[in-house]
PDB file of C-alpha atoms in Angstrom:
ATOM      1  CA  MET A   1       0.000   0.000   0.000  1.00 63.00           C
ATOM      2  CA  ALA A   2       1.307   3.436  -0.921  1.00 73.00           C
ATOM      3  CA  LYS A   3       1.731   6.054   1.738  1.00 83.00           C
ATOM      4  CA  ARG A   4       1.731   9.789   1.145  1.00 79.00           C
ATOM      5  CA  ILE A   5       5.113  11.228   1.965  1.00 85.00           C
ATOM      6  CA  LYS A   6       5.052  14.699   0.453  1.00 90.00           C
ATOM      7  CA  SER A   7       2.830  17.282  -1.153  1.00 92.00           C
ATOM      8  CA  TYR A   8       4.748  19.329  -3.709  1.00 91.00           C
ATOM      9  CA  LYS A   9       3.367  22.085  -5.937  1.00 93.00           C
ATOM     10  CA  GLY A  10      -0.184  20.758  -5.658  1.00 92.00           C
ATOM     11  CA  LEU A  11       0.660  17.129  -6.476  1.00 94.00           C
ATOM     12  CA  LEU A  12       1.155  14.266  -4.041  1.00 94.00           C
ATOM     13  CA  ILE A  13       4.186  12.002  -3.906  1.00 94.00           C
ATOM     14  CA  LYS A  14       3.486   8.543  -2.519  1.00 94.00           C
ATOM     15  CA  GLU A  15       5.994   5.865  -1.608  1.00 92.00           C
ATOM     16  CA  THR A  16       5.405   2.156  -2.155  1.00 91.00           C
ATOM     17  CA  THR A  17       7.624  -0.914  -2.121  1.00 89.00           C
ATOM     18  CA  THR A  18       8.672  -2.581  -5.352  1.00 84.00           C
ATOM     19  CA  ARG A  19       7.057  -5.883  -6.280  1.00 82.00           C
ATOM     20  CA  ASP A  20      10.053  -7.843  -5.010  1.00 87.00           C
ATOM     21  CA  GLY A  21      10.149  -5.806  -1.788  1.00 81.00           C
ATOM     22  CA  ALA A  22      13.776  -4.825  -2.343  1.00 84.00           C
ATOM     23  CA  GLY A  23      13.229  -1.088  -2.819  1.00 88.00           C
ATOM     24  CA  TYR A  24      10.782   1.741  -3.224  1.00 90.00           C
ATOM     25  CA  LEU A  25       8.894   3.424  -6.047  1.00 93.00           C
ATOM     26  CA  TYR A  26       7.444   6.913  -5.887  1.00 94.00           C
ATOM     27  CA  TRP A  27       4.090   7.700  -7.439  1.00 93.00           C
ATOM     28  CA  ILE A  28       3.049  11.222  -8.353  1.00 95.00           C
ATOM     29  CA  THR A  29      -0.715  11.613  -8.095  1.00 93.00           C
ATOM     30  CA  THR A  30      -3.325  14.336  -8.165  1.00 92.00           C
ATOM     31  CA  LYS A  31      -5.384  15.015  -5.058  1.00 87.00           C
ATOM     32  CA  ASP A  32      -8.050  12.761  -6.649  1.00 90.00           C
ATOM     33  CA  ASN A  33      -5.536   9.862  -6.676  1.00 85.00           C
ATOM     34  CA  GLU A  34      -5.126   9.895 -10.455  1.00 91.00           C
ATOM     35  CA  LEU A  35      -1.674   8.530 -11.262  1.00 89.00           C
ATOM     36  CA  GLU A  36       0.460  10.983 -13.214  1.00 92.00           C
ATOM     37  CA  TRP A  37       3.912   9.375 -13.143  1.00 94.00           C
ATOM     38  CA  GLU A  38       6.030   6.689 -11.456  1.00 94.00           C
ATOM     39  CA  CYS A  39       9.631   7.391 -10.399  1.00 95.00           C
ATOM     40  CA  ASP A  40      12.542   5.495  -8.879  1.00 94.00           C
ATOM     41  CA  SER A  41      13.539   8.173  -6.357  1.00 94.00           C
ATOM     42  CA  LEU A  42      12.067  11.081  -4.453  1.00 92.00           C
ATOM     43  CA  GLU A  43      14.492  13.456  -6.180  1.00 94.00           C
ATOM     44  CA  GLU A  44      13.365  12.205  -9.607  1.00 96.00           C
ATOM     45  CA  ALA A  45       9.732  12.736  -8.591  1.00 95.00           C
ATOM     46  CA  MET A  46      10.393  16.330  -7.537  1.00 94.00           C
ATOM     47  CA  GLU A  47      12.321  17.025 -10.757  1.00 95.00           C
ATOM     48  CA  TRP A  48       9.425  15.615 -12.802  1.00 94.00           C
ATOM     49  CA  ILE A  49       6.956  17.880 -10.986  1.00 94.00           C
ATOM     50  CA  ASP A  50       9.225  20.890 -11.614  1.00 95.00           C
ATOM     51  CA  SER A  51       9.146  20.143 -15.353  1.00 93.00           C
ATOM     52  CA  TYR A  52       5.395  19.335 -15.410  1.00 83.00           C
TER      53      TYR A  52
END
């Protein structure tokens, strides 16, 4: 289950474990939980939002 870890420029960044449980993925969603993008790191997620 994804947990919200940050709100950034009106979008939410949620963290979830990878399928094999060995790491994390970061989902960028709207406040209505519509998936916008999936990233490998929090920094990548914030960079994507900056370029959105």
